[in-house]
Every structure is written in structure tokens, then in C-alpha cells.
DNA sequence: GGGCTAATAT
DNA sequence: AATATTAGCC
């Protein structure tokens, strides 16, 4: 029950920033490894939260209701993790970067959607890990992350084609082609652009662009903000409510960069999410606790992009 | 180096 | 099970 599955394209176009703004990515300037290794965080962010002794993970529960504007002293009611032994204080306080391992990336439906959109807009031809990674503009995302995911996604598409042309499939249920929900529920949760499945009729013309004025420069803020991903140990409470309402000045590094880079002609868009209209926020229920089944690894997560 | 596939590891 | 990592190969 997504919104208009036929609208995904046009909606994307509206907020698709010109390539110029996408180029200055953070990962080219500062490696994620270094970032997490040195615990690079936002220098400002109103350090009201007592993150000095409580740098624990708070990952996927960010999509709470948008109630607390500021909650200086107490943690969000999400988790009362008393685990303050590993990263916060101890041996791993400022361990050199060389031996650090980045947490596993959790492909949330939102993140996967960005992935799919990126691939769709690049066209199958240009959809290679590096390019996809750049288009996604999710900080902390590595080429390996994308490559691995892309690999799986391709297999998924292949299977999709297979069953679609397999004829019959009478045992299917209902209208939607449910293949194997158990096999890949993630992929099934995001709309797959039609041209992904059937071989494009035109051998020499890749993807088509319906209409693309793309004059919407002001939307880039939201785009970049939506792209923000977080590693462990963020700054406390943030997390962008799905309706695109940001009240926290955190944002990603890369955002700041392209910020300065694009600040030429155009009006003021004060705060990050200074304005918004109500969005019929459709709650995505993320339950991916199974992600840490590996036994206690930290996981990289990202919060809802909001443009779902 | 980057990308792709398959296999393997965690 | 979901990702990461590695190994060949192009």
C-alpha cells in the first residue's frame, strides 16, 4: 500500500539534485573508517544530551512519535541500555583507526528504496556500485556495501524475471506476484521499476526520463538530510520523523559540504526542516532486531528518509 | 582499480 | 538470515 507506485519517478525527479551538487561527497574526503575511528560528531548540536557517558546505540527506534522537542537529561524512552562498558569508557575509547571494524550495514526499507531509486535513475548500464553509492549520498556507505547489496538485488531481479515468464505460476496467491517472501522480504518491500525486469526494447537507448525540469533546488536540503545515515554513537536524539520535520541541526558531513558548495543563487531556507506540510505519514514499522543476531556486533542504521 | 560472480565467512 | 569478505576473472 505504498502511495502511488506510478509516482515514484516524478517524485524523485522533483528532489533530484543536479549532479554538481552530488559530487562533493564526504567519502572522498574523509574515509568512514576515520570518521568512526575518531568519533567524529557534530561539533555543535547543543550538547545538552549527556552523551559523555552514554554513547550507546539507539539505532532503529528513531521513528518514534515526534513528541519530545528536547529532552536534555533523560534518554528517549526507547532503550534503557545500561551497557556502558565497551565503547564508552574503557579500552576502545580512542583506539586507532587501523583495527576498527565498521558495523554491519542494515538495509532498512528506506535505505533500500534509495538504492533502488538510485539504480533506476542511473539506468541499468551505469548502475555500478561506485556510482550508486555516490548517487545515494548516504554518508558512511561504502562501495562494498553497495556492491554486496547490488549483487543480491540482481539475483532478486533475475528470479523475478524467471517467475514472471515461467508461465502459470498458478499456485500464486492473489494478484501480487508473491514469490518467496521468506527469501527476500526486503526487496519485496520496495517498488521495482518496471524497466528493471524486462529487457529494454531499445538496445541503444537506456532509461528514459519522463519529464525533468528539476528546478527544485530548495529540495536538496531535504534530500541530503534524508540521506543521513548514522554509525554507532550518534549525538543523542535525532532521527527525522517521516514527515520531513527536522528540528535537530545534526545532519551529515557531506551535507555540510554540498551546502557550502551550492549556496549561490537562491533564497533562504532557514532551518533544515523549518517548514513542512503535513504528510500523511505512513508508518513504516521497522523491526529488524534480528540484525544483531551475530552476537553483539554494532550495526549501522539509518533513520527513515521521510520521502517514502 | 573497479566491477562482476561465486563462494565462503561471520 | 543478512552482510561482509574473499577469490578469480575480465
PDB file of C-alpha atoms (C1' of nucleotides) in Angstrom, chain A residues 104-105 145 185, chain C residues 2-5:
ATOM      1  CA  UNK A 104      27.263  -4.047   9.647  1.00  0.00           C
ATOM      2  CA  UNK A 105      25.046  -2.032   7.496  1.00  0.00           C
ATOM      3  CA  UNK A 145      28.138  -2.178   0.978  1.00  0.00           C
ATOM      4  CA  UNK A 185      11.180  -9.583   2.047  1.00  0.00           C
TER       5      UNK A 185
ATOM      6  C1'  DA C   2      21.556 -10.874   6.290  1.00  0.00           C
ATOM      7  C1'  DT C   3      26.025  -8.795   5.169  1.00  0.00           C
ATOM      8  C1'  DA C   4      30.823  -8.946   4.652  1.00  0.00           C
ATOM      9  C1'  DT C   5      34.801 -10.661   2.727  1.00  0.00           C
TER      10       DT C   5
END
